[in-house]
C-alpha cells in the first residue's frame, strides 16, 4: 500500500494567517493527489484534485502544489470557516489511501 | 445536483453482517462515474473500502476483500455494501461518495451513517 504522511498533525493559527500543510507519499504519485477538508460531524469536502486543480466552488485562497512524492496545501489567508481537519488522498494505486489529517485550530 | 444518502442499521452484532445502501438522486448511477465507500473510525482517519462502476467492475481494499461485497442496482439508482463477520473494529461512520469524471477523486459525498458493532 502507498503510505501517506502529513505534517504538521495540528497547527494553531489566527484569522488572516497563511497556513501550509505538507503531504508525503511512500511512492511516486505523479499528480494523482487530492486534498479534502472535514469539519466535525460532516463528510469530507474535495478542495484540490490532481495536486493543484481547484475544485469548482472552492475559494481561491486554497491552492495545491507538488508532484511525485511531496505535496503542499496552502491557505493564503485563513478565514473563520477554514478551521477544520485536512486530509490528503492518493489516487495513483489501489488501495486508495489517505493521510492521517492535519487539524487547523484557532490560536 | 447529485446527492447521495446512506441507509442501513446503526447497530450490528459481532460476527454478524453489515449491509448499507447508498441512494443516488439528481443523477444516474449509470453515468461515467465510479461509486465509492469510505469509512472513518471514531476519532480516526479515513479508510477507503472500495469502489464500483455501473458495469459491475469493482475494486476492494485487500484488508477487507474476503469479507466485502459491493453491488450496484441501476433500476433503483443505488449501490450497496455488505461486510460479513464484523468485529468491533468495523465500528465507524460509513460514507458513500461519487468519483469525479476527471479522475479518482471523490467530489460528492453522502452525509455518512454511523454503524456500531456491539452485542
PDB file of C-alpha atoms in Angstrom:
ATOM      1  CA  UNK A   1       0.000   0.000   0.000  1.00  0.00           C
ATOM      2  CA  UNK A   2       1.054   3.590  -0.561  1.00  0.00           C
ATOM      3  CA  UNK A   3       1.587   5.179   2.833  1.00  0.00           C
ATOM      4  CA  UNK A   4       0.659   8.821   3.252  1.00  0.00           C
ATOM      5  CA  UNK A   5       2.055  11.105   5.932  1.00  0.00           C
ATOM      6  CA  UNK A   6       1.116  14.673   6.767  1.00  0.00           C
ATOM      7  CA  UNK A   7       2.801  17.411   8.717  1.00  0.00           C
ATOM      8  CA  UNK A   8       2.119  19.008  10.993  1.00  0.00           C
ATOM      9  CA  UNK A   9      -0.525  16.894  12.697  1.00  0.00           C
ATOM     10  CA  UNK A  10      -2.030  20.082  14.033  1.00  0.00           C
ATOM     11  CA  UNK A  11      -1.492  23.794  13.634  1.00  0.00           C
ATOM     12  CA  UNK A  12      -2.790  26.720  15.633  1.00  0.00           C
ATOM     13  CA  UNK A  13      -3.319  29.828  13.587  1.00  0.00           C
ATOM     14  CA  UNK A  14      -5.148  33.124  13.538  1.00  0.00           C
ATOM     15  CA  UNK A  15      -7.567  34.567  11.040  1.00  0.00           C
ATOM     16  CA  UNK A  16      -5.563  36.050   8.191  1.00  0.00           C
ATOM     17  CA  UNK A  17      -2.576  33.744   8.654  1.00  0.00           C
ATOM     18  CA  UNK A  18      -1.017  31.816   5.816  1.00  0.00           C
ATOM     19  CA  UNK A  19      -1.124  28.094   6.550  1.00  0.00           C
ATOM     20  CA  UNK A  20       0.834  25.392   4.754  1.00  0.00           C
ATOM     21  CA  UNK A  21       0.266  21.657   5.160  1.00  0.00           C
ATOM     22  CA  UNK A  22       2.597  19.037   3.740  1.00  0.00           C
ATOM     23  CA  UNK A  23       1.731  15.562   2.479  1.00  0.00           C
ATOM     24  CA  UNK A  24       4.292  12.938   1.564  1.00  0.00           C
ATOM     25  CA  UNK A  25       3.723   9.623  -0.208  1.00  0.00           C
ATOM     26  CA  UNK A  26       5.789   6.464   0.184  1.00  0.00           C
ATOM     27  CA  UNK A  27       5.945   6.100  -3.595  1.00  0.00           C
ATOM     28  CA  UNK A  28       5.615   8.422  -6.506  1.00  0.00           C
ATOM     29  CA  UNK A  29       2.095   9.542  -7.389  1.00  0.00           C
ATOM     30  CA  UNK A  30       2.667  11.812 -10.342  1.00  0.00           C
ATOM     31  CA  UNK A  31      -0.076  14.325  -9.643  1.00  0.00           C
ATOM     32  CA  UNK A  32      -2.660  11.799  -8.509  1.00  0.00           C
ATOM     33  CA  UNK A  33      -3.359  13.520  -5.230  1.00  0.00           C
ATOM     34  CA  UNK A  34      -6.360  15.242  -3.689  1.00  0.00           C
ATOM     35  CA  UNK A  35      -6.955  17.401  -0.630  1.00  0.00           C
ATOM     36  CA  UNK A  36     -10.133  17.315   1.445  1.00  0.00           C
ATOM     37  CA  UNK A  37     -11.474  19.483   4.246  1.00  0.00           C
ATOM     38  CA  UNK A  38     -13.564  17.911   7.001  1.00  0.00           C
ATOM     39  CA  UNK A  39     -15.478  19.663   9.743  1.00  0.00           C
ATOM     40  CA  UNK A  40     -16.750  17.845  12.849  1.00  0.00           C
ATOM     41  CA  UNK A  41     -19.730  15.641  12.131  1.00  0.00           C
ATOM     42  CA  UNK A  42     -19.573  16.333   8.407  1.00  0.00           C
ATOM     43  CA  UNK A  43     -18.402  14.475   5.340  1.00  0.00           C
ATOM     44  CA  UNK A  44     -15.116  15.433   3.729  1.00  0.00           C
ATOM     45  CA  UNK A  45     -15.222  18.082   1.025  1.00  0.00           C
ATOM     46  CA  UNK A  46     -12.989  17.992  -2.044  1.00  0.00           C
ATOM     47  CA  UNK A  47     -10.805  21.098  -2.266  1.00  0.00           C
ATOM     48  CA  UNK A  48      -7.993  20.255  -4.663  1.00  0.00           C
ATOM     49  CA  UNK A  49      -7.605  17.411  -7.159  1.00  0.00           C
ATOM     50  CA  UNK A  50      -4.776  16.375  -9.436  1.00  0.00           C
ATOM     51  CA  UNK A  51      -2.425  18.020  -6.929  1.00  0.00           C
ATOM     52  CA  UNK A  52      -3.106  21.591  -7.994  1.00  0.00           C
ATOM     53  CA  UNK A  53      -6.541  21.923  -9.581  1.00  0.00           C
ATOM     54  CA  UNK A  54      -9.113  23.836  -7.595  1.00  0.00           C
ATOM     55  CA  UNK A  55     -12.443  22.080  -7.288  1.00  0.00           C
ATOM     56  CA  UNK A  56     -15.361  24.084  -8.621  1.00  0.00           C
ATOM     57  CA  UNK A  57     -16.873  26.342  -5.997  1.00  0.00           C
ATOM     58  CA  UNK A  58     -13.863  26.255  -3.679  1.00  0.00           C
ATOM     59  CA  UNK A  59     -12.297  29.535  -2.610  1.00  0.00           C
ATOM     60  CA  UNK A  60      -9.144  30.587  -4.447  1.00  0.00           C
ATOM     61  CA  UNK A  61      -7.379  31.110  -1.119  1.00  0.00           C
ATOM     62  CA  UNK A  62      -6.807  27.327  -1.263  1.00  0.00           C
ATOM     63  CA  UNK A  63      -4.004  26.150  -3.505  1.00  0.00           C
ATOM     64  CA  UNK A  64      -2.081  22.947  -4.015  1.00  0.00           C
ATOM     65  CA  UNK A  65       1.364  22.245  -5.366  1.00  0.00           C
ATOM     66  CA  UNK A  66       3.658  19.303  -5.823  1.00  0.00           C
ATOM     67  CA  UNK A  67       4.209  16.144  -7.769  1.00  0.00           C
ATOM     68  CA  UNK A  68       5.902  12.820  -7.237  1.00  0.00           C
ATOM     69  CA  UNK A  69       6.028  12.227  -3.509  1.00  0.00           C
ATOM     70  CA  UNK A  70       5.811  15.691  -1.939  1.00  0.00           C
ATOM     71  CA  UNK A  71       2.755  17.914  -1.943  1.00  0.00           C
ATOM     72  CA  UNK A  72       1.539  21.011  -0.149  1.00  0.00           C
ATOM     73  CA  UNK A  73      -1.809  22.619   0.556  1.00  0.00           C
ATOM     74  CA  UNK A  74      -1.720  26.335   1.269  1.00  0.00           C
ATOM     75  CA  UNK A  75      -4.446  28.513   2.683  1.00  0.00           C
ATOM     76  CA  UNK A  76      -3.356  32.018   1.768  1.00  0.00           C
ATOM     77  CA  UNK A  77      -5.390  33.927   4.349  1.00  0.00           C
ATOM     78  CA  UNK A  78      -7.158  31.797   6.929  1.00  0.00           C
ATOM     79  CA  UNK A  79     -10.835  32.530   7.402  1.00  0.00           C
ATOM     80  CA  UNK A  80     -13.080  31.506  10.323  1.00  0.00           C
ATOM     81  CA  UNK A  81     -14.765  28.839   8.197  1.00  0.00           C
ATOM     82  CA  UNK A  82     -11.401  27.218   7.429  1.00  0.00           C
ATOM     83  CA  UNK A  83     -10.882  25.814  10.917  1.00  0.00           C
ATOM     84  CA  UNK A  84     -11.173  22.115  10.172  1.00  0.00           C
ATOM     85  CA  UNK A  85      -9.154  18.972   9.547  1.00  0.00           C
ATOM     86  CA  UNK A  86      -7.437  18.499   6.188  1.00  0.00           C
ATOM     87  CA  UNK A  87      -6.640  15.166   4.582  1.00  0.00           C
ATOM     88  CA  UNK A  88      -4.623  14.258   1.528  1.00  0.00           C
ATOM     89  CA  UNK A  89      -5.540  11.205  -0.549  1.00  0.00           C
ATOM     90  CA  UNK A  90      -3.524   9.365  -3.170  1.00  0.00           C
ATOM     91  CA  UNK A  91      -5.355   8.213  -6.272  1.00  0.00           C
ATOM     92  CA  UNK A  92      -2.466   6.555  -8.075  1.00  0.00           C
ATOM     93  CA  UNK A  93      -2.694   2.994  -6.782  1.00  0.00           C
ATOM     94  CA  UNK A  94      -5.086   0.599  -5.107  1.00  0.00           C
ATOM     95  CA  UNK A  95      -5.980   0.641  -2.321  1.00  0.00           C
ATOM     96  CA  UNK A  96      -6.586   4.367  -2.234  1.00  0.00           C
ATOM     97  CA  UNK A  97      -5.104   5.745   0.967  1.00  0.00           C
ATOM     98  CA  UNK A  98      -5.467   8.914   2.990  1.00  0.00           C
ATOM     99  CA  UNK A  99      -3.085  10.870   5.128  1.00  0.00           C
ATOM    100  CA  UNK A 100      -3.768  10.944   8.881  1.00  0.00           C
ATOM    101  CA  UNK A 101      -5.025  14.513   8.760  1.00  0.00           C
ATOM    102  CA  UNK A 102      -3.939  17.959   9.900  1.00  0.00           C
ATOM    103  CA  UNK A 103      -6.157  19.819  12.307  1.00  0.00           C
ATOM    104  CA  UNK A 104      -6.204  23.595  11.921  1.00  0.00           C
ATOM    105  CA  UNK A 105      -7.480  25.316  15.024  1.00  0.00           C
ATOM    106  CA  UNK A 106      -7.656  28.766  16.489  1.00  0.00           C
ATOM    107  CA  UNK A 107      -4.564  30.121  18.181  1.00  0.00           C
TER     108      UNK A 107
ATOM    109  CA  UNK B   1     -27.160  18.425  -8.314  1.00  0.00           C
ATOM    110  CA  UNK B   2     -26.265  14.863  -7.407  1.00  0.00           C
ATOM    111  CA  UNK B   3     -26.947  13.849  -3.825  1.00  0.00           C
ATOM    112  CA  UNK B   4     -26.075  10.650  -2.006  1.00  0.00           C
ATOM    113  CA  UNK B   5     -27.828   9.170   1.014  1.00  0.00           C
ATOM    114  CA  UNK B   6     -26.606   6.202   3.022  1.00  0.00           C
ATOM    115  CA  UNK B   7     -29.009   3.914   4.848  1.00  0.00           C
ATOM    116  CA  UNK B   8     -28.699   0.830   6.989  1.00  0.00           C
ATOM    117  CA  UNK B   9     -28.841  -0.470  10.541  1.00  0.00           C
ATOM    118  CA  UNK B  10     -26.965   1.537  13.111  1.00  0.00           C
ATOM    119  CA  UNK B  11     -26.175  -1.474  15.251  1.00  0.00           C
ATOM    120  CA  UNK B  12     -24.756  -4.835  14.189  1.00  0.00           C
ATOM    121  CA  UNK B  13     -23.820  -7.726  16.435  1.00  0.00           C
ATOM    122  CA  UNK B  14     -20.277  -9.071  16.379  1.00  0.00           C
ATOM    123  CA  UNK B  15     -19.841 -11.826  13.756  1.00  0.00           C
ATOM    124  CA  UNK B  16     -22.941 -10.514  12.012  1.00  0.00           C
ATOM    125  CA  UNK B  17     -23.360  -8.903   8.605  1.00  0.00           C
ATOM    126  CA  UNK B  18     -23.324  -5.187   7.919  1.00  0.00           C
ATOM    127  CA  UNK B  19     -25.381  -4.064   4.917  1.00  0.00           C
ATOM    128  CA  UNK B  20     -25.545  -0.484   3.710  1.00  0.00           C
ATOM    129  CA  UNK B  21     -27.160   1.147   0.710  1.00  0.00           C
ATOM    130  CA  UNK B  22     -26.374   4.448  -0.960  1.00  0.00           C
ATOM    131  CA  UNK B  23     -29.227   6.042  -2.878  1.00  0.00           C
ATOM    132  CA  UNK B  24     -28.250   8.393  -5.690  1.00  0.00           C
ATOM    133  CA  UNK B  25     -30.545  11.278  -6.575  1.00  0.00           C
ATOM    134  CA  UNK B  26     -30.233  14.099  -9.072  1.00  0.00           C
ATOM    135  CA  UNK B  27     -28.206  11.971 -11.453  1.00  0.00           C
ATOM    136  CA  UNK B  28     -27.850   8.497 -12.889  1.00  0.00           C
ATOM    137  CA  UNK B  29     -25.767   5.775 -11.320  1.00  0.00           C
ATOM    138  CA  UNK B  30     -25.158   4.595 -14.875  1.00  0.00           C
ATOM    139  CA  UNK B  31     -23.196   7.742 -15.706  1.00  0.00           C
ATOM    140  CA  UNK B  32     -19.435   7.694 -16.217  1.00  0.00           C
ATOM    141  CA  UNK B  33     -18.541   7.691 -12.535  1.00  0.00           C
ATOM    142  CA  UNK B  34     -17.181   5.187 -10.090  1.00  0.00           C
ATOM    143  CA  UNK B  35     -19.032   4.927  -6.791  1.00  0.00           C
ATOM    144  CA  UNK B  36     -17.042   4.605  -3.599  1.00  0.00           C
ATOM    145  CA  UNK B  37     -17.309   3.590   0.046  1.00  0.00           C
ATOM    146  CA  UNK B  38     -15.100   5.196   2.705  1.00  0.00           C
ATOM    147  CA  UNK B  39     -15.237   4.738   6.451  1.00  0.00           C
ATOM    148  CA  UNK B  40     -13.912   6.634   9.453  1.00  0.00           C
ATOM    149  CA  UNK B  41     -13.468   5.006  12.835  1.00  0.00           C
ATOM    150  CA  UNK B  42     -14.139   7.157  15.911  1.00  0.00           C
ATOM    151  CA  UNK B  43     -11.514   9.845  16.162  1.00  0.00           C
ATOM    152  CA  UNK B  44      -9.519   8.229  13.376  1.00  0.00           C
ATOM    153  CA  UNK B  45      -8.661   8.919   9.794  1.00  0.00           C
ATOM    154  CA  UNK B  46     -10.316   7.887   6.583  1.00  0.00           C
ATOM    155  CA  UNK B  47     -10.173   4.372   5.121  1.00  0.00           C
ATOM    156  CA  UNK B  48     -11.072   3.587   1.530  1.00  0.00           C
ATOM    157  CA  UNK B  49     -13.260   0.483   1.388  1.00  0.00           C
ATOM    158  CA  UNK B  50     -13.813   0.038  -2.320  1.00  0.00           C
ATOM    159  CA  UNK B  51     -15.422   1.332  -5.469  1.00  0.00           C
ATOM    160  CA  UNK B  52     -17.791   0.052  -8.126  1.00  0.00           C
ATOM    161  CA  UNK B  53     -18.827   1.014 -11.657  1.00  0.00           C
ATOM    162  CA  UNK B  54     -22.272   0.506 -13.132  1.00  0.00           C
ATOM    163  CA  UNK B  55     -20.884  -2.326 -15.255  1.00  0.00           C
ATOM    164  CA  UNK B  56     -20.232  -4.207 -12.049  1.00  0.00           C
ATOM    165  CA  UNK B  57     -16.462  -3.775 -12.206  1.00  0.00           C
ATOM    166  CA  UNK B  58     -15.107  -3.113  -8.756  1.00  0.00           C
ATOM    167  CA  UNK B  59     -12.016  -2.658  -6.653  1.00  0.00           C
ATOM    168  CA  UNK B  60     -11.776  -3.618  -2.991  1.00  0.00           C
ATOM    169  CA  UNK B  61      -9.435  -2.834  -0.155  1.00  0.00           C
ATOM    170  CA  UNK B  62      -7.397  -6.037   0.308  1.00  0.00           C
ATOM    171  CA  UNK B  63      -7.708  -5.646   4.068  1.00  0.00           C
ATOM    172  CA  UNK B  64     -11.447  -6.280   3.709  1.00  0.00           C
ATOM    173  CA  UNK B  65     -11.682  -8.198   0.466  1.00  0.00           C
ATOM    174  CA  UNK B  66     -12.585 -11.595   1.889  1.00  0.00           C
ATOM    175  CA  UNK B  67     -15.483 -10.087   3.867  1.00  0.00           C
ATOM    176  CA  UNK B  68     -16.629  -7.419   1.438  1.00  0.00           C
ATOM    177  CA  UNK B  69     -19.186  -7.488  -1.342  1.00  0.00           C
ATOM    178  CA  UNK B  70     -20.314  -4.480  -3.334  1.00  0.00           C
ATOM    179  CA  UNK B  71     -23.166  -4.336  -5.783  1.00  0.00           C
ATOM    180  CA  UNK B  72     -24.995  -1.845  -7.909  1.00  0.00           C
ATOM    181  CA  UNK B  73     -28.686  -1.674  -8.808  1.00  0.00           C
ATOM    182  CA  UNK B  74     -29.259   0.516 -11.822  1.00  0.00           C
ATOM    183  CA  UNK B  75     -33.035   0.071 -11.661  1.00  0.00           C
ATOM    184  CA  UNK B  76     -33.088   1.589  -8.171  1.00  0.00           C
ATOM    185  CA  UNK B  77     -30.232   4.030  -8.812  1.00  0.00           C
ATOM    186  CA  UNK B  78     -28.352   2.811  -5.776  1.00  0.00           C
ATOM    187  CA  UNK B  79     -25.306   0.833  -4.762  1.00  0.00           C
ATOM    188  CA  UNK B  80     -24.656  -1.316  -1.740  1.00  0.00           C
ATOM    189  CA  UNK B  81     -22.017  -2.681   0.574  1.00  0.00           C
ATOM    190  CA  UNK B  82     -22.093  -5.910   2.543  1.00  0.00           C
ATOM    191  CA  UNK B  83     -19.457  -6.716   5.142  1.00  0.00           C
ATOM    192  CA  UNK B  84     -19.569 -10.111   6.824  1.00  0.00           C
ATOM    193  CA  UNK B  85     -18.122 -11.380  10.122  1.00  0.00           C
ATOM    194  CA  UNK B  86     -17.994  -7.881  11.568  1.00  0.00           C
ATOM    195  CA  UNK B  87     -15.870  -7.067  14.604  1.00  0.00           C
ATOM    196  CA  UNK B  88     -15.655  -4.083  16.916  1.00  0.00           C
ATOM    197  CA  UNK B  89     -13.009  -2.533  14.672  1.00  0.00           C
ATOM    198  CA  UNK B  90     -15.647  -2.205  11.948  1.00  0.00           C
ATOM    199  CA  UNK B  91     -17.418   0.397  14.083  1.00  0.00           C
ATOM    200  CA  UNK B  92     -17.237   3.585  12.050  1.00  0.00           C
ATOM    201  CA  UNK B  93     -19.039   6.263  10.133  1.00  0.00           C
ATOM    202  CA  UNK B  94     -19.560   4.886   6.639  1.00  0.00           C
ATOM    203  CA  UNK B  95     -19.668   7.296   3.731  1.00  0.00           C
ATOM    204  CA  UNK B  96     -20.627   6.726   0.136  1.00  0.00           C
ATOM    205  CA  UNK B  97     -19.149   9.035  -2.445  1.00  0.00           C
ATOM    206  CA  UNK B  98     -19.008   9.675  -6.174  1.00  0.00           C
ATOM    207  CA  UNK B  99     -15.737   9.830  -8.011  1.00  0.00           C
ATOM    208  CA  UNK B 100     -15.247  12.807 -10.280  1.00  0.00           C
ATOM    209  CA  UNK B 101     -15.308  12.242 -14.016  1.00  0.00           C
ATOM    210  CA  UNK B 102     -11.865  13.869 -14.119  1.00  0.00           C
ATOM    211  CA  UNK B 103     -10.270  11.141 -12.040  1.00  0.00           C
ATOM    212  CA  UNK B 104     -10.412   9.047  -8.850  1.00  0.00           C
ATOM    213  CA  UNK B 105     -11.165  11.959  -6.563  1.00  0.00           C
ATOM    214  CA  UNK B 106     -14.372  11.997  -4.537  1.00  0.00           C
ATOM    215  CA  UNK B 107     -16.349  15.094  -5.403  1.00  0.00           C
ATOM    216  CA  UNK B 108     -19.783  14.276  -3.960  1.00  0.00           C
ATOM    217  CA  UNK B 109     -20.291  12.654  -0.565  1.00  0.00           C
ATOM    218  CA  UNK B 110     -23.204  11.351   1.421  1.00  0.00           C
ATOM    219  CA  UNK B 111     -23.688  12.652   4.941  1.00  0.00           C
ATOM    220  CA  UNK B 112     -22.448   9.388   6.426  1.00  0.00           C
ATOM    221  CA  UNK B 113     -24.104   6.770   8.585  1.00  0.00           C
ATOM    222  CA  UNK B 114     -22.825   5.515  11.912  1.00  0.00           C
ATOM    223  CA  UNK B 115     -22.509   1.773  12.388  1.00  0.00           C
ATOM    224  CA  UNK B 116     -21.725   0.349  15.812  1.00  0.00           C
ATOM    225  CA  UNK B 117     -20.675  -3.258  16.194  1.00  0.00           C
ATOM    226  CA  UNK B 118     -21.774  -4.401  19.619  1.00  0.00           C
ATOM    227  CA  UNK B 119     -23.838  -7.039  21.330  1.00  0.00           C
TER     228      UNK B 119
END
